[in-house]
Coordinates of N, CA and C in Angstrom, one line a residue:
M17 N 0.7 -1.3 -0.2 CA 0.1 -0.3 -0.1 C 0.9 1.2 0.0
Y18 N 2.0 1.3 0.9 CA 2.9 2.4 0.8 C 3.6 2.6 -0.3
I19 N 4.0 1.5 -1.1 CA 4.6 1.6 -2.5 C 3.8 2.3 -3.5
L20 N 2.6 1.5 -3.4 CA 1.4 2.1 -4.3 C 1.1 3.9 -3.9
T21 N 1.2 4.1 -2.6 CA 0.9 5.5 -2.4 C 1.9 6.3 -2.7
T22 N 3.3 5.9 -2.5 CA 4.5 6.8 -3.1 C 4.5 6.7 -4.6
M23 N 4.2 5.7 -5.2 CA 4.2 5.9 -6.5 C 3.3 7.0 -7.2
K24 N 2.0 6.8 -6.7 CA 0.9 7.5 -7.0 C 1.4 9.3 -6.6
K25 N 1.7 9.4 -5.5 CA 2.2 11.0 -5.4 C 3.4 11.1 -6.4
S26 N 4.5 10.3 -6.3 CA 5.6 10.6 -7.3 C 5.1 10.9 -8.6
F27 N 4.3 10.3 -9.1 CA 3.6 10.5 -10.5 C 3.0 12.0 -10.4
I28 N 2.2 12.0 -9.6 CA 1.2 13.6 -9.6 C 2.3 14.4 -9.6
L29 N 3.4 14.5 -8.9 CA 4.3 15.4 -8.6 C 5.0 15.7 -9.9
F30 N 5.3 14.5 -10.5 CA 6.0 14.4 -11.9 C 5.4 15.5 -12.8
L31 N 4.1 15.0 -12.9 CA 3.3 15.9 -13.9 C 3.0 17.4 -13.5
T32 N 3.0 17.5 -12.3 CA 3.0 19.1 -11.6 C 4.2 19.5 -11.9
S33 N 5.3 19.1 -11.6 CA 6.7 19.8 -12.1 C 6.6 19.8 -13.4
L34 N 6.5 18.9 -14.0 CA 6.6 18.8 -15.6 C 5.6 20.3 -16.2
F35 N 4.5 20.4 -15.9 CA 3.6 21.4 -16.3 C 4.2 22.9 -15.5
F36 N 4.7 22.7 -14.4 CA 5.3 24.0 -13.7 C 6.8 24.6 -14.8
I37 N 7.2 23.7 -15.0 CA 8.6 23.9 -15.8 C 8.3 24.3 -17.2
T38 N 7.2 23.7 -18.1 CA 6.8 24.1 -19.5 C 5.9 25.5 -19.3
S39 N 5.1 25.5 -18.4 CA 3.9 26.4 -18.6 C 4.2 27.9 -17.6
C40 N 5.3 27.7 -16.7 CA 5.4 29.0 -15.9 C 6.5 29.9 -16.1
Y41 N 7.4 29.5 -16.0 CA 8.6 30.5 -16.5 C 9.8 29.6 -16.6
Q42 N 10.8 30.1 -17.3 CA 12.0 30.0 -17.6 C 13.2 31.2 -17.6
N43 N 14.7 30.6 -17.2 CA 15.5 31.9 -17.3 C 15.7 32.3 -18.9
V44 N 15.8 33.5 -18.9 CA 16.1 34.0 -20.3 C 17.3 34.9 -20.2
S45 N 17.6 35.0 -21.6 CA 18.7 36.3 -22.0 C 17.9 37.2 -22.8
F46 N 18.3 38.3 -22.5 CA 17.4 39.6 -23.1 C 18.3 40.1 -24.3
G47 N 19.4 39.4 -24.5 CA 20.2 39.9 -25.7 C 19.7 39.9 -27.1
N48 N 18.9 38.9 -27.4 CA 18.4 38.7 -28.9 C 17.0 38.0 -29.0
D49 N 16.5 38.6 -27.8 CA 14.8 38.2 -27.7 C 13.9 38.9 -28.5
S50 N 13.2 38.4 -29.1 CA 12.2 38.9 -30.0 C 10.7 39.4 -29.6
T51 N 10.7 39.2 -28.1 CA 9.3 39.6 -27.4 C 9.7 40.9 -26.4
L52 N 10.4 41.5 -26.9 CA 10.7 42.7 -25.6 C 9.7 43.6 -25.5
E53 N 8.7 43.3 -26.2 CA 7.5 44.4 -25.9 C 6.7 43.9 -24.9
L54 N 7.0 42.7 -24.4 CA 6.0 42.3 -23.4 C 6.5 43.0 -21.9
S55 N 5.5 43.1 -21.0 CA 6.1 43.8 -19.7 C 7.0 43.2 -19.0
Y56 N 7.8 43.8 -18.4 CA 9.0 43.3 -17.6 C 8.7 44.3 -16.4
F57 N 8.7 43.2 -15.3 CA 8.7 43.7 -13.6 C 9.9 43.5 -13.1
Q58 N 10.3 44.5 -12.8 CA 11.9 44.6 -12.1 C 11.6 44.7 -10.6
Y59 N 12.8 44.3 -10.0 CA 13.0 44.7 -8.6 C 12.8 46.1 -8.6
Q60 N 11.9 46.8 -7.5 CA 12.3 48.1 -6.9 C 13.4 48.2 -5.9
S61 N 13.3 49.4 -5.4 CA 14.3 49.6 -4.5 C 13.7 49.2 -2.8
E62 N 12.2 49.4 -3.1 CA 11.7 48.8 -1.8 C 11.6 47.4 -1.6
D63 N 11.9 46.5 -2.7 CA 12.1 45.2 -2.6 C 13.3 44.5 -2.0
Q64 N 14.6 45.3 -2.4 CA 15.8 44.8 -1.8 C 15.8 44.2 -0.5
D65 N 15.1 44.6 0.7 CA 14.9 44.3 1.7 C 14.1 43.1 2.3
L66 N 13.4 42.6 0.8 CA 12.6 41.6 1.1 C 13.2 40.2 0.2
L67 N 14.3 40.2 -0.3 CA 15.1 39.3 -1.2 C 15.8 38.5 -0.3
L68 N 15.9 37.0 -0.7 CA 16.5 36.3 0.0 C 18.1 36.3 -0.2
E69 N 19.1 36.0 0.9 CA 20.0 35.8 0.9 C 20.6 34.5 0.4
L70 N 20.9 34.6 -0.7 CA 20.8 33.1 -1.6 C 22.2 32.4 -1.1
P71 N 22.1 31.0 -0.6 CA 23.5 30.2 -0.4 C 24.0 29.7 -1.6
E72 N 24.9 29.2 -1.6 CA 26.1 29.1 -2.8 C 25.4 27.5 -3.5
L73 N 25.5 27.3 -4.7 CA 25.1 25.9 -5.2 C 25.9 25.1 -4.3
N74 N 25.5 24.0 -4.0 CA 26.0 22.8 -3.5 C 26.4 23.0 -2.1
D75 N 25.9 24.1 -1.3 CA 25.7 24.1 0.1 C 25.2 23.3 0.6
Q76 N 25.2 22.9 2.1 CA 24.2 22.1 2.7 C 23.5 23.0 4.2
L77 N 22.3 22.7 4.0 CA 21.7 23.3 5.4 C 21.4 22.2 6.4
I78 N 21.8 22.1 7.8 CA 21.7 21.3 8.5 C 20.7 21.4 9.6
F79 N 19.9 20.8 10.2 CA 18.7 21.0 11.1 C 19.1 20.1 12.2
K80 N 18.8 20.4 13.3 CA 19.0 19.6 14.3 C 17.6 19.7 15.4
N81 N 17.2 18.7 16.0 CA 15.9 18.6 16.6 C 16.4 19.0 18.5
Q82 N 15.3 19.2 19.1 CA 15.6 19.8 20.5 C 16.3 18.8 21.5
G83 N 16.1 17.4 20.9 CA 16.9 16.4 21.6 C 18.3 16.2 21.2
N84 N 18.8 17.0 20.3 CA 20.4 17.0 19.9 C 20.9 15.7 19.3
D85 N 19.7 14.7 19.2 CA 20.4 13.5 18.8 C 19.9 13.0 17.4
E86 N 19.7 13.9 16.4 CA 19.3 13.6 15.2 C 19.4 15.0 14.2
L87 N 20.0 14.5 12.9 CA 20.1 15.6 11.9 C 19.2 15.5 10.8
L88 N 18.8 16.5 10.1 CA 18.4 16.4 8.8 C 19.0 17.5 8.0
K89 N 19.3 17.0 6.6 CA 20.3 17.5 6.0 C 19.7 18.0 4.7
F90 N 19.7 19.2 4.0 CA 19.3 19.5 2.9 C 20.2 20.2 2.1
N91 N 20.5 19.5 0.9 CA 21.6 20.3 -0.3 C 20.8 21.3 -1.0
V92 N 21.5 22.1 -1.4 CA 21.2 23.4 -2.1 C 21.7 22.9 -3.6
I93 N 20.4 22.6 -4.5 CA 20.5 22.3 -5.9 C 20.3 23.2 -6.8
K94 N 19.7 24.2 -6.4 CA 19.7 25.4 -7.1 C 19.3 26.6 -6.5
S95 N 19.9 27.6 -7.0 CA 20.2 28.9 -6.4 C 20.3 30.0 -7.2
I96 N 19.3 30.6 -7.5 CA 19.5 31.5 -8.9 C 18.7 32.9 -8.4
N97 N 19.2 34.1 -8.9 CA 18.7 35.0 -8.9 C 18.8 35.9 -10.4
D98 N 17.6 36.0 -11.0 CA 17.6 36.0 -12.7 C 16.5 37.0 -13.1
K99 N 16.7 37.1 -14.4 CA 15.4 37.5 -15.3 C 14.7 36.1 -15.6
H100 N 13.3 36.2 -15.7 CA 12.8 35.1 -16.0 C 11.2 35.4 -17.1
L101 N 11.2 34.4 -18.0 CA 10.0 34.6 -18.8 C 8.8 33.7 -18.5
H102 N 7.5 34.2 -18.0 CA 6.2 33.7 -17.7 C 5.5 33.2 -19.0
Q103 N 5.6 31.7 -19.3 CA 4.8 31.3 -20.4 C 3.9 30.2 -20.3
R104 N 3.3 29.7 -21.2 CA 2.7 28.1 -20.9 C 2.5 27.8 -22.2
P105 N 2.4 26.4 -22.4 CA 2.3 26.0 -23.8 C 0.8 26.1 -24.4
T106 N 0.7 26.1 -25.8 CA -0.7 26.2 -26.2 C -1.1 25.1 -27.1
M107 N -2.1 24.6 -27.3 CA -2.5 23.6 -28.1 C -2.7 24.0 -29.9
P108 N -2.4 23.2 -30.9 CA -1.7 21.9 -30.5 C -0.4 22.1 -30.0
V109 N 0.4 23.1 -30.7 CA 1.8 23.4 -30.5 C 2.1 24.7 -30.4
G110 N 3.1 25.1 -29.7 CA 3.2 26.5 -29.5 C 3.5 27.0 -28.0
V111 N 3.6 28.2 -28.0 CA 3.7 28.8 -26.5 C 3.3 30.2 -26.4
K112 N 2.7 30.3 -25.3 CA 2.3 31.7 -25.0 C 3.0 32.4 -24.3
K113 N 3.5 33.6 -24.7 CA 4.3 34.3 -23.5 C 3.5 35.6 -23.0
Y114 N 3.7 35.9 -21.8 CA 3.1 36.6 -21.0 C 3.5 38.0 -20.7
F115 N 4.9 37.8 -19.9 CA 5.5 39.1 -19.3 C 6.9 38.3 -18.9
Y116 N 8.0 39.2 -18.4 CA 9.1 39.1 -17.8 C 8.9 39.5 -16.5
F117 N 9.9 38.8 -15.9 CA 9.9 39.3 -14.3 C 11.4 38.9 -13.4
D118 N 11.5 39.6 -12.5 CA 13.1 39.3 -11.7 C 12.5 38.5 -10.6
G119 N 13.3 37.1 -10.6 CA 12.9 36.5 -9.6 C 14.3 35.8 -9.0
Q120 N 13.6 35.0 -8.0 CA 14.7 34.1 -7.2 C 14.1 32.8 -7.2
Q121 N 15.1 31.8 -7.3 CA 14.6 30.3 -6.9 C 15.7 29.5 -6.1
L122 N 15.2 29.1 -5.3 CA 16.1 28.3 -4.2 C 15.4 26.9 -4.0
F123 N 16.2 25.7 -4.4 CA 15.8 24.6 -4.5 C 16.5 23.8 -3.4
L124 N 15.9 23.0 -2.5 CA 16.6 22.3 -1.3 C 16.1 20.9 -1.7
Q125 N 17.0 19.7 -1.2 CA 16.7 18.3 -1.3 C 17.3 17.8 -0.1
S126 N 16.5 17.1 0.8 CA 16.9 16.4 1.8 C 17.6 15.1 1.4
T127 N 18.8 14.8 2.1 CA 19.9 13.8 1.8 C 19.0 12.5 2.0
L128 N 17.8 12.3 2.5 CA 17.1 11.2 2.8 C 16.5 10.7 1.4
F129 N 16.3 11.4 0.3 CA 16.0 11.2 -0.9 C 17.0 10.9 -1.9
H130 N 16.6 10.1 -2.9 CA 17.7 9.8 -3.9 C 18.1 11.3 -4.8
P131 N 19.3 11.4 -5.1 CA 19.8 12.9 -5.9 C 18.9 13.0 -7.0
N132 N 18.4 12.0 -7.6 CA 17.9 12.0 -9.0 C 16.2 12.2 -8.7
D133 N 15.7 12.1 -7.6 CA 14.1 12.4 -7.5 C 14.0 13.5 -7.6
F134 N 13.8 14.4 -8.6 CA 13.3 15.6 -8.7 C 11.9 16.3 -7.9
T135 N 11.2 15.1 -7.5 CA 9.8 15.4 -7.1 C 9.8 15.7 -5.5
S136 N 11.4 15.6 -4.9 CA 11.5 15.7 -3.6 C 12.0 17.2 -3.3
Y137 N 12.1 18.2 -4.3 CA 12.5 19.4 -4.0 C 11.6 20.1 -3.0
L138 N 12.3 21.0 -2.3 CA 11.4 22.0 -1.3 C 11.9 23.3 -2.1
E139 N 10.9 24.1 -2.6 CA 11.3 25.0 -3.6 C 10.8 26.4 -2.7
F140 N 11.4 27.5 -3.0 CA 11.4 28.7 -2.6 C 11.5 29.8 -3.9
H141 N 10.3 30.4 -4.0 CA 10.3 31.4 -5.1 C 10.0 32.7 -4.7
V142 N 10.8 33.6 -5.1 CA 10.5 35.1 -4.9 C 10.6 35.7 -6.2
R143 N 9.2 36.2 -6.4 CA 8.9 36.9 -8.0 C 8.3 38.4 -7.6
K144 N 8.8 39.1 -8.8 CA 8.2 40.3 -8.8 C 6.9 40.1 -9.9
W145 N 5.9 40.1 -9.3 CA 4.7 39.6 -9.8 C 3.3 40.7 -10.3
P146 N 2.9 40.6 -11.5 CA 1.7 41.5 -11.5 C 0.8 41.3 -10.5
K147 N 0.0 42.5 -10.0 CA -1.0 42.4 -9.1 C -2.3 41.7 -9.7
V148 N -2.4 42.0 -11.1 CA -3.7 41.2 -11.7 C -3.1 40.6 -12.9
F149 N -3.4 39.2 -12.8 CA -2.9 38.4 -14.0 C -4.0 37.3 -14.2
N150 N -4.5 37.1 -15.3 CA -5.5 36.2 -15.8 C -4.8 35.6 -16.9
Q151 N -4.4 34.3 -16.7 CA -3.8 33.2 -17.8 C -4.7 33.1 -18.8
T152 N -5.9 32.8 -18.8 CA -7.0 32.9 -19.7 C -7.3 33.8 -20.6
T153 N -7.4 35.1 -20.1 CA -7.7 36.2 -21.3 C -6.3 36.9 -21.4
G154 N -5.1 36.7 -20.8 CA -4.0 37.2 -21.1 C -3.9 38.7 -20.4
E155 N -5.0 38.9 -19.5 CA -4.7 40.3 -18.8 C -3.5 40.6 -17.9
V156 N -2.8 41.4 -17.9 CA -1.8 41.6 -17.0 C -1.5 43.0 -16.6
S157 N -1.6 43.2 -15.4 CA -1.8 44.7 -15.0 C -0.3 45.4 -14.8
E158 N -0.3 46.7 -15.0 CA 0.9 47.4 -14.8 C 1.4 47.4 -13.3
E159 N 0.7 47.4 -12.3 CA 1.3 47.2 -11.3 C 1.7 45.8 -10.4
S160 N 2.7 45.8 -9.8 CA 3.2 44.6 -9.2 C 3.6 44.5 -7.7
Y161 N 3.8 43.4 -7.3 CA 4.2 43.2 -5.9 C 5.3 42.2 -5.9
L162 N 5.8 41.8 -4.9 CA 6.8 40.9 -4.6 C 6.2 39.8 -4.0
R163 N 6.2 38.8 -4.9 CA 5.4 37.4 -4.3 C 6.6 36.4 -4.1
T164 N 6.2 35.5 -2.7 CA 7.0 34.7 -2.4 C 6.2 33.6 -1.9
T165 N 6.6 32.2 -2.7 CA 5.7 31.1 -2.6 C 6.9 30.0 -2.1
I166 N 6.2 29.1 -1.5 CA 6.9 27.9 -1.1 C 6.3 26.5 -1.5
E167 N 6.9 25.8 -2.1 CA 6.6 24.4 -2.5 C 7.2 23.5 -1.6
Y168 N 6.1 22.7 -1.0 CA 6.8 21.8 0.2 C 6.2 20.5 -0.1
S169 N 6.0 20.2 -1.1 CA 5.6 18.6 -1.2 C 6.6 17.8 -0.7
S170 N 7.9 17.8 -0.6 CA 9.1 17.0 -0.1 C 8.7 16.4 1.3
F171 N 8.1 17.6 2.0 CA 7.7 17.1 3.2 C 6.5 16.1 3.2
N172 N 6.2 15.5 4.6 CA 5.2 14.6 4.3 C 3.6 15.1 4.6
N173 N 3.2 16.2 3.9 CA 2.3 17.0 4.3 C 1.4 16.9 3.0
L174 N 0.0 16.8 2.9 CA -1.0 17.1 1.7 C -0.5 18.5 1.5
G175 N -1.1 18.8 0.3 CA -1.2 20.4 -0.2 C 0.3 20.5 -0.6
Q176 N 0.6 21.4 -1.4 CA 1.7 21.7 -2.1 C 2.4 23.0 -2.1
L177 N 1.5 24.2 -2.2 CA 2.0 25.5 -2.6 C 1.6 26.5 -1.6
I178 N 2.3 27.5 -0.8 CA 1.6 28.4 -0.2 C 2.3 29.6 -0.5
D179 N 1.5 30.8 -0.1 CA 2.0 32.1 -0.6 C 2.4 32.7 1.2
I180 N 3.2 33.7 0.6 CA 3.8 33.9 2.2 C 3.0 35.3 2.2
D181 N 2.9 35.5 3.7 CA 2.3 36.6 3.9 C 3.3 37.6 4.7
Y182 N 3.8 38.7 4.3 CA 4.7 39.5 5.0 C 4.3 40.1 6.1
S183 N 2.8 40.4 6.3 CA 2.3 41.4 7.3 C 2.5 40.9 8.7
E184 N 2.7 39.4 8.8 CA 2.5 38.6 9.7 C 4.0 38.3 10.2
Q185 N 4.9 38.8 11.1 CA 6.4 38.4 11.4 C 6.6 38.2 13.0
I186 N 7.2 37.3 13.2 CA 7.5 37.1 14.6 C 9.0 37.2 14.6
T187 N 9.5 36.9 16.1 CA 11.1 36.9 16.5 C 11.2 35.2 16.6
L188 N 12.2 34.7 16.3 CA 12.5 33.3 16.9 C 13.9 33.3 17.2
S189 N 14.2 33.0 18.6 CA 15.7 33.0 18.9 C 15.9 31.7 19.5
F190 N 17.3 31.0 18.8 CA 17.7 29.8 19.2 C 19.2 29.9 18.8
N191 N 20.1 28.9 19.6 CA 21.5 28.8 19.2 C 22.0 29.9 19.2
N192 N 21.8 30.8 20.2 CA 22.4 32.2 20.2 C 22.3 33.0 19.2
Q193 N 21.1 32.7 18.4 CA 20.9 33.8 17.1 C 19.3 34.4 17.4
V194 N 19.2 35.5 16.8 CA 17.9 36.2 16.7 C 17.4 36.5 15.4
F195 N 16.4 35.9 15.3 CA 15.7 36.2 13.7 C 14.5 36.9 14.1
D196 N 14.3 38.2 13.8 CA 13.1 39.1 14.1 C 12.2 39.1 12.6
R197 N 12.7 38.6 11.8 CA 11.7 38.7 10.6 C 11.2 37.4 10.0
V198 N 10.5 36.7 10.8 CA 10.2 35.2 10.7 C 8.8 35.3 10.4
I199 N 8.4 34.5 9.2 CA 7.1 34.1 9.0 C 6.8 32.4 9.5
K200 N 5.8 32.6 10.6 CA 5.1 31.1 10.9 C 4.5 30.4 10.2
V201 N 4.6 29.6 9.2 CA 3.9 28.9 8.3 C 2.9 27.8 9.1
D202 N 1.7 27.8 9.1 CA 0.6 26.9 9.8 C 0.4 25.9 8.9
L203 N 0.7 24.6 9.2 CA 0.4 23.5 8.4 C -0.2 22.5 9.1
T204 N -1.0 23.0 10.3 CA -1.4 21.8 11.0 C -2.7 21.1 10.6
D205 N -3.1 21.9 9.5 CA -4.4 21.1 9.1 C -4.1 20.6 7.6
K206 N -2.9 20.2 7.7 CA -2.4 19.4 6.6 C -1.9 18.0 7.0
D207 N -2.5 17.0 6.7 CA -2.6 15.6 7.0 C -1.3 14.9 6.3
S208 N -0.9 13.9 7.0 CA 0.2 13.1 6.3 C 0.0 12.1 5.1
I209 N 0.8 12.2 4.4 CA 0.5 11.4 3.1 C 0.9 10.0 3.3
S210 N 2.0 9.8 4.0 CA 2.2 8.3 4.2 C 2.8 8.1 5.7
P211 N 2.7 7.0 6.4 CA 3.5 6.8 7.6 C 4.9 6.4 7.7
N212 N 5.4 6.3 6.6 CA 6.7 5.7 6.1 C 7.5 6.7 5.4
W213 N 6.9 7.9 5.2 CA 7.7 9.0 4.3 C 9.0 9.1 4.6
Q214 N 10.0 9.7 3.9 CA 11.4 10.1 4.2 C 11.5 10.8 5.3
T215 N 10.8 12.2 5.2 CA 10.9 13.3 5.8 C 9.8 13.4 6.6
P216 N 9.8 14.3 8.0 CA 8.5 14.1 8.8 C 7.2 15.2 8.3
S217 N 6.1 14.8 8.9 CA 4.9 15.9 8.6 C 5.3 16.9 9.7
L218 N 4.8 17.9 9.0 CA 5.0 19.2 9.6 C 3.9 19.8 10.3
D219 N 4.0 20.8 11.7 CA 3.0 21.5 11.9 C 3.0 22.8 11.6
Y220 N 4.5 23.1 11.7 CA 4.8 24.4 11.4 C 6.3 24.6 10.8
M221 N 6.3 25.7 10.0 CA 7.8 25.8 9.1 C 7.9 27.2 9.3
Y222 N 9.3 27.7 9.9 CA 9.8 29.0 10.1 C 10.7 29.5 9.0
F223 N 10.1 30.6 8.2 CA 10.8 31.0 7.2 C 10.8 32.4 7.4
D224 N 12.5 32.8 7.5 CA 13.0 34.3 7.8 C 13.1 34.9 6.1
I225 N 12.6 36.5 6.3 CA 12.5 36.6 4.9 C 13.8 36.8 4.1
N226 N 15.0 36.9 5.0 CA 16.1 37.1 4.0 C 16.8 35.8 4.2
K227 N 16.9 35.0 5.5 CA 17.5 33.8 5.6 C 17.0 32.5 5.1
G228 N 15.7 32.7 4.5 CA 14.8 31.5 4.4 C 14.8 30.4 5.1
L229 N 14.6 29.1 5.2 CA 14.0 28.3 6.0 C 15.1 28.3 7.2
I230 N 14.5 28.4 8.4 CA 15.3 28.4 9.5 C 14.9 27.3 10.5
G231 N 13.8 26.8 10.4 CA 13.5 25.9 11.3 C 11.9 25.2 11.0
F232 N 11.7 24.1 11.6 CA 10.4 23.4 11.5 C 9.9 22.8 12.5
D233 N 8.7 22.4 12.8 CA 8.4 21.5 14.0 C 7.3 20.5 13.4
D234 N 7.6 19.5 13.8 CA 6.9 18.4 13.0 C 6.0 17.6 14.0
K235 N 5.0 16.9 13.5 CA 3.8 16.4 14.2 C 4.1 15.5 15.2
E236 N 5.4 14.9 15.3 CA 6.0 14.2 16.5 C 6.3 15.1 17.4
G237 N 6.2 16.3 17.7 CA 6.9 17.2 18.7 C 8.2 17.4 18.7
N238 N 8.9 17.1 17.5 CA 10.4 17.8 17.5 C 10.4 19.1 16.8
E239 N 11.1 19.7 17.5 CA 11.4 21.2 16.9 C 13.2 21.1 16.2
W240 N 12.8 21.4 14.8 CA 13.8 21.3 14.2 C 14.3 22.9 13.8
R241 N 15.7 22.9 14.2 CA 16.3 24.6 13.8 C 17.4 24.5 13.1
I242 N 17.9 25.4 12.6 CA 19.0 25.4 11.7 C 20.3 25.6 12.5
L243 N 21.3 24.7 11.9 CA 22.8 25.0 12.7 C 23.5 26.1 12.1
S244 N 23.6 26.4 10.7 CA 24.3 27.2 10.2 C 23.4 28.1 9.0
N245 N 23.8 29.1 8.7 CA 23.1 29.8 7.9 C 23.5 31.0 7.1

């Protein structure tokens, strides 16, 4: 039963990831692009304080629980701050291009997963995004905002994507460090996918606006906190 559940989840995540890759956006070079007439949403001065301090590619983030007897390690497999193109495929063939935007991508992968298992990525996206966007009609507003999302399906929780609300920030202190720009992400209403999943089911995730993921609390009462950042 576990194998079937895992295979089903992996297949769904494969399709989701494939659609996300082909339909959402890609890194672009503006040098010889023929669609420069599209809107381009760039970082503004007020956005700089809300951007991630991206780790280096192949860095490793290590988390320890309050019992100090277990570690969870995440490898940095993607760390990008670049210009992107938002697009989606059209039928029967072709691509519909909508707009360009500045964005950051940070992908983490637990060492408990096989390195080639791309469905196990913990993804953080920070994007300069239009306030109004209708993919069906193609409507794109001139006004934009900084949108941060977390794709957390690598943890053993139902649900996949959350938008970060910058208005609710808390202070979190541990290991002689103080983080005063923390978003506490509530996942208590997200059930577990499988009792035998590699990573734990979470109740809360702690996201620092600049440092990224700094901790999480699982449904077994363990409080995991980052050792280095």
